[in-house]
XYZ file of C-alpha atoms in Angstrom:
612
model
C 13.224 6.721 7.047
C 9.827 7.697 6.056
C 6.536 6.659 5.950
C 4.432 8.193 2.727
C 1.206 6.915 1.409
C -0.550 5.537 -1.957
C -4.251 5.517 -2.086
C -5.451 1.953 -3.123
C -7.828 1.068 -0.295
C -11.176 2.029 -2.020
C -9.862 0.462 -5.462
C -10.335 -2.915 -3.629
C -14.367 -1.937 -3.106
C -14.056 -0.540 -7.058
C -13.015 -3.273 -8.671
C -15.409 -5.612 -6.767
C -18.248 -3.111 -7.912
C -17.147 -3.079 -11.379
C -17.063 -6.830 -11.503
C -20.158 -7.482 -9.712
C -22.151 -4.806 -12.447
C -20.074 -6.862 -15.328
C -20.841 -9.826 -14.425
C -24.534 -9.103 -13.506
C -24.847 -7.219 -17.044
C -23.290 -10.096 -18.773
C -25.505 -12.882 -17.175
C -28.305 -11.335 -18.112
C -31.117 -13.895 -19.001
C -29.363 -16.917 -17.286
C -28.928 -18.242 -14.070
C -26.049 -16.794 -12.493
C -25.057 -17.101 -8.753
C -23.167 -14.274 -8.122
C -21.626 -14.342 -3.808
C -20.913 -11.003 -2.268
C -18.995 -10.354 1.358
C -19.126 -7.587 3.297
C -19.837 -6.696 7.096
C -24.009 -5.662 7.104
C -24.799 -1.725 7.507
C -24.924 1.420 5.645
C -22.309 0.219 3.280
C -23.971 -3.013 1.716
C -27.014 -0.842 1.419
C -25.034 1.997 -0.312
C -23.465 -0.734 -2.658
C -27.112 -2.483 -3.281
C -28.659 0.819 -3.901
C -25.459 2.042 -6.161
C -26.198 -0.864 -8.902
C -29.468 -1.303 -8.898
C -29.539 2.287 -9.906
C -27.217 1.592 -12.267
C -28.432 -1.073 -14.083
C -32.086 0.222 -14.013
C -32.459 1.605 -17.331
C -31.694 -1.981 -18.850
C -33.005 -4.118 -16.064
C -35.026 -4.532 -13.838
C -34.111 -4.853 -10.238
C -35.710 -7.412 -7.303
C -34.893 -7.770 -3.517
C -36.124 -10.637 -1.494
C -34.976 -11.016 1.785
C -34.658 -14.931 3.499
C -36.892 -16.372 5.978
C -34.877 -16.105 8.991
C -36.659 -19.353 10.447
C -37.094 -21.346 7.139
C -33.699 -19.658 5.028
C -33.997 -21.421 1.970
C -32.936 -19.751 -1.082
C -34.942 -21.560 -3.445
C -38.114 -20.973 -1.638
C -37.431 -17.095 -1.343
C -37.312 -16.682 -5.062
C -40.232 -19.069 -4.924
C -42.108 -16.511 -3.299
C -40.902 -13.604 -5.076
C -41.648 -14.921 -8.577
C -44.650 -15.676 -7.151
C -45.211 -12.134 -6.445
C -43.906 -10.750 -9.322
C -45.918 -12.490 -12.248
C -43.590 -10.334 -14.675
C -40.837 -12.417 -13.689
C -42.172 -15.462 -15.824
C -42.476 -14.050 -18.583
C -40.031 -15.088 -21.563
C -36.598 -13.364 -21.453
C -37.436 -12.026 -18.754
C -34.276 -9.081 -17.707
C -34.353 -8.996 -13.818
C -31.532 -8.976 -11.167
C -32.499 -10.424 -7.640
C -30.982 -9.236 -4.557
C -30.908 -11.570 -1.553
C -30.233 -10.019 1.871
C -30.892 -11.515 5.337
C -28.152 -14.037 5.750
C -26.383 -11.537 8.301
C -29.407 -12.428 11.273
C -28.458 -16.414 11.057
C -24.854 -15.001 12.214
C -26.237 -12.557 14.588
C -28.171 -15.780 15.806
C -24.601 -17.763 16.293
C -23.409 -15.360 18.391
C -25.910 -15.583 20.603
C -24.892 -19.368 21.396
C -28.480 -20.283 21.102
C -28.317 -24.102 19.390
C -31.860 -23.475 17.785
C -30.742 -20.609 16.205
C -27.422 -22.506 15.333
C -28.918 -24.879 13.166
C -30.698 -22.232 11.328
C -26.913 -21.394 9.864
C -26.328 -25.044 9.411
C -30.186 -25.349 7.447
C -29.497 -22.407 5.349
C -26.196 -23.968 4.105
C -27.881 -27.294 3.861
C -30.781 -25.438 1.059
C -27.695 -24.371 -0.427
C -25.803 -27.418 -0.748
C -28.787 -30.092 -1.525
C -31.491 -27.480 -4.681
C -28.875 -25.919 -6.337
C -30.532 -27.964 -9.476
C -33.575 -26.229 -8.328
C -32.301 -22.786 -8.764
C -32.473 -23.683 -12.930
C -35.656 -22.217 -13.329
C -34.444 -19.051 -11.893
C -32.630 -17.751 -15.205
C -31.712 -14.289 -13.505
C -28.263 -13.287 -12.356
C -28.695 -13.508 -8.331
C -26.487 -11.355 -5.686
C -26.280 -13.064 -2.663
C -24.597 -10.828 0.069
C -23.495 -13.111 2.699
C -20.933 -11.999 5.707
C -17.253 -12.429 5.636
C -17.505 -15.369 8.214
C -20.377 -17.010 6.232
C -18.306 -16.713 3.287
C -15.713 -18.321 4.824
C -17.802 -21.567 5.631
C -19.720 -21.587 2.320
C -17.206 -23.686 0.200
C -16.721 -26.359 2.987
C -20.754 -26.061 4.488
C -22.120 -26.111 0.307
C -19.548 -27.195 -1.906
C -21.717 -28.112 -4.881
C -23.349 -24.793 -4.601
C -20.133 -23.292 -4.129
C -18.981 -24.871 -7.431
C -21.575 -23.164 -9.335
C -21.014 -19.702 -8.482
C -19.999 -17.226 -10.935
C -17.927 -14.553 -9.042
C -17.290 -13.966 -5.496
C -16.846 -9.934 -4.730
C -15.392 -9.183 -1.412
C -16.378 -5.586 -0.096
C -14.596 -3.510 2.624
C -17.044 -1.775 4.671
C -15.713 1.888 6.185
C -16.998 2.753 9.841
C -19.542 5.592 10.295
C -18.772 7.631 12.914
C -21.554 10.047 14.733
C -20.079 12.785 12.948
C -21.165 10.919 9.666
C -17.678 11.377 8.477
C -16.236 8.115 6.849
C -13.253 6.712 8.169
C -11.812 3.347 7.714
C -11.977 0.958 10.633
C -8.773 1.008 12.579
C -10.552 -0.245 15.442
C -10.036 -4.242 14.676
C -6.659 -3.694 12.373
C -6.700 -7.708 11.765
C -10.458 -7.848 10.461
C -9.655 -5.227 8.033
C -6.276 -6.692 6.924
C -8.115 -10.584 6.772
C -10.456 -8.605 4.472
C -8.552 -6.852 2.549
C -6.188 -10.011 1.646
C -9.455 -11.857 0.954
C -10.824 -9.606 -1.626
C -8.551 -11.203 -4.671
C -8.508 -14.949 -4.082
C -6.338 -15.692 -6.812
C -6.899 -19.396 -7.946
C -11.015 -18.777 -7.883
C -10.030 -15.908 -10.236
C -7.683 -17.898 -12.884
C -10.304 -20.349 -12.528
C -13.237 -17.524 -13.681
C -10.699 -16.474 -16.429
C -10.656 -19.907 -17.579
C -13.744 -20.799 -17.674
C -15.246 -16.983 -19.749
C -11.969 -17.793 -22.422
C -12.591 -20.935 -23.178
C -16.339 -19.115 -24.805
C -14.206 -17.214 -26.697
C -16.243 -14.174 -26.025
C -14.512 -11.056 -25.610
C -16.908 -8.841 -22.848
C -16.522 -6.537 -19.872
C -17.017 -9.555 -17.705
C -13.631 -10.856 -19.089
C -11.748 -7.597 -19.039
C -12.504 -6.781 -15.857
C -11.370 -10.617 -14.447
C -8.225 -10.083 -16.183
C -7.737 -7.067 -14.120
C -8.858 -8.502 -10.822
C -6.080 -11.293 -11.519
C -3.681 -8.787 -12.129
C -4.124 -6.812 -9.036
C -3.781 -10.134 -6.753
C -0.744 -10.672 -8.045
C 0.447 -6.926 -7.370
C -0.891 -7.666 -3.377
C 0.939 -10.451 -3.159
C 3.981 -8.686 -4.158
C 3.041 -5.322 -2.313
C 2.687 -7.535 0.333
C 5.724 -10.053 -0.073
C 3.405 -13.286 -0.030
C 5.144 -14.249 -2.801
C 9.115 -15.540 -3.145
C 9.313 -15.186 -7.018
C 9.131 -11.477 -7.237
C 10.270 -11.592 -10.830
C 7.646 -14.189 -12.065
C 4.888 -12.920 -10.466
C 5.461 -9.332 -11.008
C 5.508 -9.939 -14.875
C 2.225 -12.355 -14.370
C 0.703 -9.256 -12.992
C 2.042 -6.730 -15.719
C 0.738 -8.977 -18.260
C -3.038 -9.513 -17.292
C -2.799 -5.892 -16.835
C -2.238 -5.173 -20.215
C -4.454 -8.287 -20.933
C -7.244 -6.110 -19.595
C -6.346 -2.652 -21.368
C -6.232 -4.099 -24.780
C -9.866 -5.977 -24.014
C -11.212 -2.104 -22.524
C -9.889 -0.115 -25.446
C -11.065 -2.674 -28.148
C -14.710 -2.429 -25.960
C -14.479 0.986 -25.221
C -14.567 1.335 -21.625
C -12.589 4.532 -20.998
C -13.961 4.640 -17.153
C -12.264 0.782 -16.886
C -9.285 1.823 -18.993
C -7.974 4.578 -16.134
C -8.573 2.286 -13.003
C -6.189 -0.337 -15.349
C -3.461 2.595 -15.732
C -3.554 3.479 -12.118
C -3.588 -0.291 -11.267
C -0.241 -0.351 -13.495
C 0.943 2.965 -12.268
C 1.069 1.556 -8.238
C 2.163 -1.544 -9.389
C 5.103 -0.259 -11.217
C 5.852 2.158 -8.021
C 5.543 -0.201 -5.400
C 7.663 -2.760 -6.743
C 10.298 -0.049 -7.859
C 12.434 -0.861 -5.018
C 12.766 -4.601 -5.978
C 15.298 -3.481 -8.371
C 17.979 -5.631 -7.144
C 15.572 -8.509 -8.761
C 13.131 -6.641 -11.086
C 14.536 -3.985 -13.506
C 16.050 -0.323 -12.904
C 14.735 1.216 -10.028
C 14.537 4.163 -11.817
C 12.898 2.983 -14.993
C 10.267 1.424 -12.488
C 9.212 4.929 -11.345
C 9.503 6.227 -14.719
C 6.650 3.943 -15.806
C 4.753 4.635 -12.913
C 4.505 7.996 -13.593
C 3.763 7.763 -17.203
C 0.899 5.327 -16.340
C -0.357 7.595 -13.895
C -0.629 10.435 -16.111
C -2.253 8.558 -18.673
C -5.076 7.586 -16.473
C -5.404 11.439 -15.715
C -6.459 11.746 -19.433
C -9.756 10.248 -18.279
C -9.599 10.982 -14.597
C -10.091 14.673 -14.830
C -10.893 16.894 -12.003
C -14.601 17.795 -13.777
C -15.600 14.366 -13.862
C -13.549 12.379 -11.595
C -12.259 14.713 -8.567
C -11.819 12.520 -6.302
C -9.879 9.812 -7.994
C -8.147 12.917 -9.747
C -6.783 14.093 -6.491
C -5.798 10.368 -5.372
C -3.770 10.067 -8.715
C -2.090 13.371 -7.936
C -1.159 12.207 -5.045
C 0.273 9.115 -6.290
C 2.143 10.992 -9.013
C 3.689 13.418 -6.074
C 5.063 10.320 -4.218
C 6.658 9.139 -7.285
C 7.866 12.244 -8.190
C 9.428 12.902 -4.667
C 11.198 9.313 -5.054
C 12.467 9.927 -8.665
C 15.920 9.096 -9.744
C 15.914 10.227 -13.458
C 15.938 14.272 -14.222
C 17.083 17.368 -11.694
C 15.933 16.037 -7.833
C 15.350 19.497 -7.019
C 13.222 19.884 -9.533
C 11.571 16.187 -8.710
C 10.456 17.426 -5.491
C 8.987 20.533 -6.663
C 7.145 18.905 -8.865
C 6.304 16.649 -5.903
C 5.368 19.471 -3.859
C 3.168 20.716 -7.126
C 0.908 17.588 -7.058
C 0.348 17.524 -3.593
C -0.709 20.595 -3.363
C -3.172 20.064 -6.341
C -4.573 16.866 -4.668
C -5.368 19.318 -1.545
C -8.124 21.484 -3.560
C -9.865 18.541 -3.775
C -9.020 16.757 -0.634
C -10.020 19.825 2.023
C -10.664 18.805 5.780
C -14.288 19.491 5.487
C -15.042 16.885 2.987
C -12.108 14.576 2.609
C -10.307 14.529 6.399
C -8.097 11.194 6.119
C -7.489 11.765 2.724
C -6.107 15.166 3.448
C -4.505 14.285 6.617
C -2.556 11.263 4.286
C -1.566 14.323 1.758
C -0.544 16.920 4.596
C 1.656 14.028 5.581
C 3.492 13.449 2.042
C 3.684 16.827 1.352
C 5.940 16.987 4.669
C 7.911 14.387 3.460
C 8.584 16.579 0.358
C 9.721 19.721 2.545
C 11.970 17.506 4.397
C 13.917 16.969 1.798
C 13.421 19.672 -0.820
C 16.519 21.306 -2.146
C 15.107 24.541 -3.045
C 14.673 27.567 -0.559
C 16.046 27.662 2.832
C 16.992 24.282 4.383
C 15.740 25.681 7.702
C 12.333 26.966 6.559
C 11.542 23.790 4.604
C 11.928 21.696 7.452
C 10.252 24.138 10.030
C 7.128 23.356 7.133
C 7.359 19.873 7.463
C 6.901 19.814 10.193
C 3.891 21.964 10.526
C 2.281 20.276 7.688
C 3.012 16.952 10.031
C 1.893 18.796 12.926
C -1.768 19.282 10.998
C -2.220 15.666 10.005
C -1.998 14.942 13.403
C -5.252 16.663 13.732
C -6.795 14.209 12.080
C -4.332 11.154 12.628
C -5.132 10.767 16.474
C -4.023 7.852 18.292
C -7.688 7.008 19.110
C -8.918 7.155 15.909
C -6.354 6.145 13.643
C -3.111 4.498 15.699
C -1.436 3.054 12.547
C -1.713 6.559 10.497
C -0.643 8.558 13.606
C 2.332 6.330 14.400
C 3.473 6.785 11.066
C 3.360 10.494 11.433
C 4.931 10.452 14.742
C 7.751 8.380 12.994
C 8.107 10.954 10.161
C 7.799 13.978 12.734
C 10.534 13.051 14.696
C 12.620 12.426 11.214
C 11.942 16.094 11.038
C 13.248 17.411 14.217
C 16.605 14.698 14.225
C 17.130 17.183 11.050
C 15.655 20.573 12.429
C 18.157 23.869 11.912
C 15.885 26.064 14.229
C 16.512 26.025 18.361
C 18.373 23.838 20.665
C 20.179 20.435 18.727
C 20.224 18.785 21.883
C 16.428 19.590 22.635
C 15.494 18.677 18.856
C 16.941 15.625 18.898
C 15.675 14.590 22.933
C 11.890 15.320 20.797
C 12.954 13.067 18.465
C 13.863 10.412 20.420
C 10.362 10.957 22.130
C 8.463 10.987 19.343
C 9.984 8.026 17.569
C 9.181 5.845 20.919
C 5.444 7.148 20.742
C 5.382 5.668 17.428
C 6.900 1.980 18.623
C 3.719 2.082 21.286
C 1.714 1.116 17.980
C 4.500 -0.114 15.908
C 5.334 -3.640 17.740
C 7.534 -6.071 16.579
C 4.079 -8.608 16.634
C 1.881 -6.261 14.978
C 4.038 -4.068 12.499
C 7.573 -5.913 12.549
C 8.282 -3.817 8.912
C 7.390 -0.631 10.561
C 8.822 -1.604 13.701
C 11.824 -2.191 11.988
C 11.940 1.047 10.438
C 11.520 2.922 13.380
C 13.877 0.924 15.271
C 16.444 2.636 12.419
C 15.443 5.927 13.181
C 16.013 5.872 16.531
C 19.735 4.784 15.999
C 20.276 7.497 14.444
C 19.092 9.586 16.905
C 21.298 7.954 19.436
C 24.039 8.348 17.142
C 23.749 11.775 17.100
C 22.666 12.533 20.344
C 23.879 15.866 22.572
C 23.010 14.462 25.796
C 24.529 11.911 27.785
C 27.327 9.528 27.615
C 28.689 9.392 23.644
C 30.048 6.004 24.363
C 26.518 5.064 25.586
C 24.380 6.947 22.932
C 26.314 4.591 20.448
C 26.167 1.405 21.725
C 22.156 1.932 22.238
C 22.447 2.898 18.355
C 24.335 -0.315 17.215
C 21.287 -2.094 19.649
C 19.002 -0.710 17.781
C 20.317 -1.352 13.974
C 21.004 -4.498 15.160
C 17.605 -4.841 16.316
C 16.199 -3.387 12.780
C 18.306 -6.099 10.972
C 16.744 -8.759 12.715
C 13.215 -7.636 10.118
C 15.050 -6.053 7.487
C 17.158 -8.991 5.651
C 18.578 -8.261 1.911
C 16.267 -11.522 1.098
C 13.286 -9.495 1.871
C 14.014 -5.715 2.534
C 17.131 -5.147 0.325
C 16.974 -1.507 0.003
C 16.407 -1.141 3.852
C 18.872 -3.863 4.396
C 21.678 -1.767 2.550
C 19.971 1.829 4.203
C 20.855 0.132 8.157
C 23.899 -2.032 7.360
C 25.499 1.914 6.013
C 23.831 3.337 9.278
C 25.676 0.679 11.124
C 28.933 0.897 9.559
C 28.420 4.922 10.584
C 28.205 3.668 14.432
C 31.092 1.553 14.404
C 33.016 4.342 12.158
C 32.325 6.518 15.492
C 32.194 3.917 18.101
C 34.684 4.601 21.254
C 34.059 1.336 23.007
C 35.981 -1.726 21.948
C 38.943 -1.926 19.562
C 39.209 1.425 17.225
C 40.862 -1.028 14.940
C 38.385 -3.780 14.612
C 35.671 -0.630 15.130
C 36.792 0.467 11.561
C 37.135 -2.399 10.397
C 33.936 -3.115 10.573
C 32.226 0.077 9.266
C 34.154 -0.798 6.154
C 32.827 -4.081 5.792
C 28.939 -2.867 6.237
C 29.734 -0.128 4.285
C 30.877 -2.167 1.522
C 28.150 -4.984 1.802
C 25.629 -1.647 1.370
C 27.573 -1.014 -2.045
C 25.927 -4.643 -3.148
C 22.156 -2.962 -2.726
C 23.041 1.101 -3.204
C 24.449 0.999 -6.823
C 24.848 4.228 -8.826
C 22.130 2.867 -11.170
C 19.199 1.953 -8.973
C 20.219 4.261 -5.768
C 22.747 7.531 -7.367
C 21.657 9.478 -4.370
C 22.389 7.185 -1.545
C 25.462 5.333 -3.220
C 26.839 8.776 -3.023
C 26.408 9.238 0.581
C 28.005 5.336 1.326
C 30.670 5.864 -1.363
C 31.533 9.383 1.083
C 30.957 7.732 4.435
C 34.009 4.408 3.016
C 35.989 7.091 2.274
C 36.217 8.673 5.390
C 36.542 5.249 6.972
C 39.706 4.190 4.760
C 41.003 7.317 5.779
C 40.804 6.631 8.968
C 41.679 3.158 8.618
C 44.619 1.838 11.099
C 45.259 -1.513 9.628
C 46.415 -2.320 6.174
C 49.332 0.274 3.977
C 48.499 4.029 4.985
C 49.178 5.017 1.094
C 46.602 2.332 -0.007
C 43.970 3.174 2.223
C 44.485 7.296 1.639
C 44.008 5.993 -2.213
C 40.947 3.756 -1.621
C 39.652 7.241 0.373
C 40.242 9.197 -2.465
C 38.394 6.713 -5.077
C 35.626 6.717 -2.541
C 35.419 10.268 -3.022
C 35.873 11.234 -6.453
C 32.993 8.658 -6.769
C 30.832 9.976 -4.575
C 31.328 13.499 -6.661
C 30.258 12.030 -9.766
C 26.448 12.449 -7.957
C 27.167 14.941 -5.464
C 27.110 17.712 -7.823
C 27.174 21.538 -6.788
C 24.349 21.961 -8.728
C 22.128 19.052 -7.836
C 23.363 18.502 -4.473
C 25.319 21.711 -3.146
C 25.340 20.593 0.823
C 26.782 17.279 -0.131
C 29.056 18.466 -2.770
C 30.775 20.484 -0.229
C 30.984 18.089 2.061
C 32.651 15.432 0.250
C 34.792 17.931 -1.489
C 36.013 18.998 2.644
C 36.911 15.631 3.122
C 39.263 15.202 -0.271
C 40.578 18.031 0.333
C 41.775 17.153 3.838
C 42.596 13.823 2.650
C 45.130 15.447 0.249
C 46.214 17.591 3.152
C 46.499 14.667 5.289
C 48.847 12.633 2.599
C 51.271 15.453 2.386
């Protein structure tokens, strides 16, 4: 099993920016407390610079920066108003910038209590002249640090009650190179972030509050689609036990927000919607045991992605251009509906499009992440030689991991490690035995980053792979090899449960039922036995609807265990092998899938040899 990637990180620091310029541009005149997180540095100042700039033609722009050892708010716009007679005159248009409030936690740490109880002063100005901030009728940015943001509703709850939006920013780390990477240094501080960026109840609560003015604005659209894209975390996540409720919730404030941008005309606020859709609709495709067709899913995410490509081009837009193509290759690549071998050269198409944007020079994650995917096309393309695609997978897997080092990026490279052993467990070219010993190597690389603790879905996945490896495995004991396969699908199981992971669940319980098929410890009998009953309880996921390709493939592996079956009538099972079969061919074409097709045409035909 694979691991391919979406781009949706830097949407998260989008949509706050959008909001934050929205809200700002909406609250103009008026006093409007506006909080926003994000670690201090180069970033913030890049954000700060990026609006003001923005929203200079229109208005006017202020920074003030708090009195470390006296940090009242009031008193710092106090002083600048003071400074800036302009400021008092009537309808007045000025946005105020407050910085500083990073030093009182730099102050913390140093476990100094003076400096402590400059913190607990500044949240006591906040908590005790809120009704003092009335004569400031100016929307006001306070940046604040994740931890003090934290603190600020239970340290100043009155002045927490009055704030107008809270927009949660994801700072990148700067190397010395001066090439942006994302953090991957503290994993949990970036994932705490990240899952803090959409807090969903303060959000219904800001929807609430801007429709009950029955104004139709930016401000509003761009609310509905913060909402929307907290309920697609939650999902993308699996926070959430009511897939089907919340899934629709998200779909609908989605659309919410479209209708409100087209009426308004905001084309630039229409795309990031129809991406927002588009990865929504792809992410959740596999929930189609309890959310639609699987492949209707992935038909809609590719039609939303393309429409956001009619404003997204590659003139105006080329980066988010070549992040969309991207997306529309990995949906493409997973595609149900339509030829698959032409899916994944379409796949293959877009990927390679992304890349003239996304060149190592200027874009080296990004193009590491698409080097990556387009591997995971080769593996499995259909068109060419089947030896020559995969020796380009894994070259193109080979050069992401000249970017993807384990220093620099452990969770990227251990997914690439994962997929590069995929590659070699398959590889035509050289030794079997020696392809699948790298393999096994590589796939244990990837568990020194993927723990159980840490990355239990990953882990799971990986624990997968490497039972097949062992399944198939030249060297050593065969008896062995499979019973340290069955281990480790058993061990895969223990994440992947058909209440959570269906679509995994079904991929291991077939893998499983392929052990036992070939298992030579224990009972051959009750060995069977078992594969049949995995490979049925697969069936329940894989259905020819949601999953043609892989129901195939378990509708082919129960046949060959019924015809190997000991217990039960010989003529029944030979006919339950034969249904098995024939079904199986109703996929496995020879034109869509000639490798397969002759496959499970070898196996009827030596069933019919067989009942003779």
């Amino acid at each position: 099993m694979l691991d391919s990637e979406i781009v949706d990180y830097k949407s998260i620091n989008e949509d706050s920016y959008d909001g934050l310029v929205s809200l700002i541009e909406a609250s103009k005149g008026v006093l409007s407390l506006l909080i926003a997180s994000c670690q201090p540095g180069d970033f913030q100042t890049q954000m700060i610079n990026r609006y003001e700039a923005e929203l200079a033609p229109k208005i006017r722009c202020y920074r003030v920066v708090l009195n470390q050892k006296e940090p009242s708010l009031r008193a710092a716009l106090e002083q600048l108003v003071q400074d800036c007679p302009e400021l008092k005159e009537p309808h007045a248009s000025a946005a105020i910038t407050v910085t500083g409030t990073e030093a009182l936690m730099e102050f913390v740490s140093q476990a100094d209590s003076n400096h402590r109880s400059e913190l607990s002063r500044f949240f006591g100005y906040l908590q005790w002249t809120r009704e003092g901030l009335r004569e400031f009728p100016y929307p006001i940015v306070l940046w604040v640090t994740p931890k003090i943001l934290s603190r600020l509703s239970i340290e100043a709850p009155d002045f927490w009650s009055w704030r107008s939006g809270v927009f949660r920013f994801v700072a990148p780390a700067v190397e010395e190179t001066g090439v942006i990477n994302q953090d991957w240094t503290n994993p949990p501080l970036i994932e705490l972030e990240t899952k803090q960026t959409l807090p969903l109840d303060e959000l219904l609560e800001q929807v609430e509050n801007i429709e009950q003015q029955g104004m139709d604005t930016p401000v509003l659209a761009t609310l509905y689609n913060r909402v929307a894209r907290a309920y697609a975390n939650r999902l993308k996540t699996r926070e959430t036990k009511n897939y089907s409720q919340e899934r629709s919730l998200a779909i609908d404030f989605f659309h919410k927000s479209l209708a409100l941008q087209q009426k308004l005309n905001l084309l630039r606020a229409q795309s990031d919607t129809l991406l927002g859709l588009g990865d929504l609709y792809y992410t959740t495709a596999d929930y189609s045991r309890i959310v639609g067709s699987r492949a209707e899913n992935l038909e809609m995410a590719i039609a939303f992605y393309k429409a956001a490509l009619t404003v997204l081009t590659l003139e105006d837009f080329p980066e988010k251009w070549a992040a969309t193509q991207n997306n529309l290759a990995n949906a493409y690549r997973n595609r149900i509906n339509g030829s698959r071998a032409d899916n994944l050269e379409m796949a293959i198409a877009f990927y390679e499009a992304a890349l003239t944007v996304y060149t190592l020079e200027d874009f080296p994650e990004q193009w590491a992440m698409t080097q990556n995917n387009l591997a995971n096309a080769y593996l499995y393309r259909i068109k060419g030689s089947r030896a020559q695609n995969l020796e380009q997978a894994i070259a193109f897997y080979e050069a992401a991991l000249t970017v993807r080092t384990l220093e620099d990026f452990p969770e990227q490279w251990a997914g690439t490690q994962n997929n590069l052993a995929t590659a070699y467990s398959n590889r035509i070219n050289g030794s079997r035995a020696d392809n699948l010993e790298r393999a096994i190597a590589f796939y244990e690389a990837a568990l020194t980053v993927r723990t159980l603790e840490n990355f239990p879905e990953q882990w799971a996945r990986t624990q997968n792979n490497l039972g097949e490896a062992y399944r198939d495995r030249i060297n050593g004991s065969r008896a062995d090899n499979l019973e340290r396969a069955i281990a480790f699908y058993e061990a895969a199981l223990t994440v992947y449960t058909l209440e959570n992971f269906p679509e995994q669940w079904a991929m291991t319980q077939n893998n499983l039922a392929n052990a036992y098929s070939d298992r030579i410890n224990g009972s051959r009998a009750d060995n069977l036995e078992r594969a049949i009953a995995s490979f049925t309880t697969a069936l329940s996921v894989y259905t020819r609807e949601a999953f043609p390709e892989d129901w195939a493939m378990t509708q082919n592996n129960l046949g060959l265990a019924y015809s190997n079956r000991i217990r039960g009538d010989k003529a029944e099972n030979i006919e339950l092998a034969k249904k098995c079969y024939e079904n199986a061919l109703t996929v496995r074409t020879r034109e869509a899938y000639p490798q397969e097709y002759t496959e499970t045409l070898f196996n009827l035909g030596n069933l019919d040899r067989s009942s003779q």
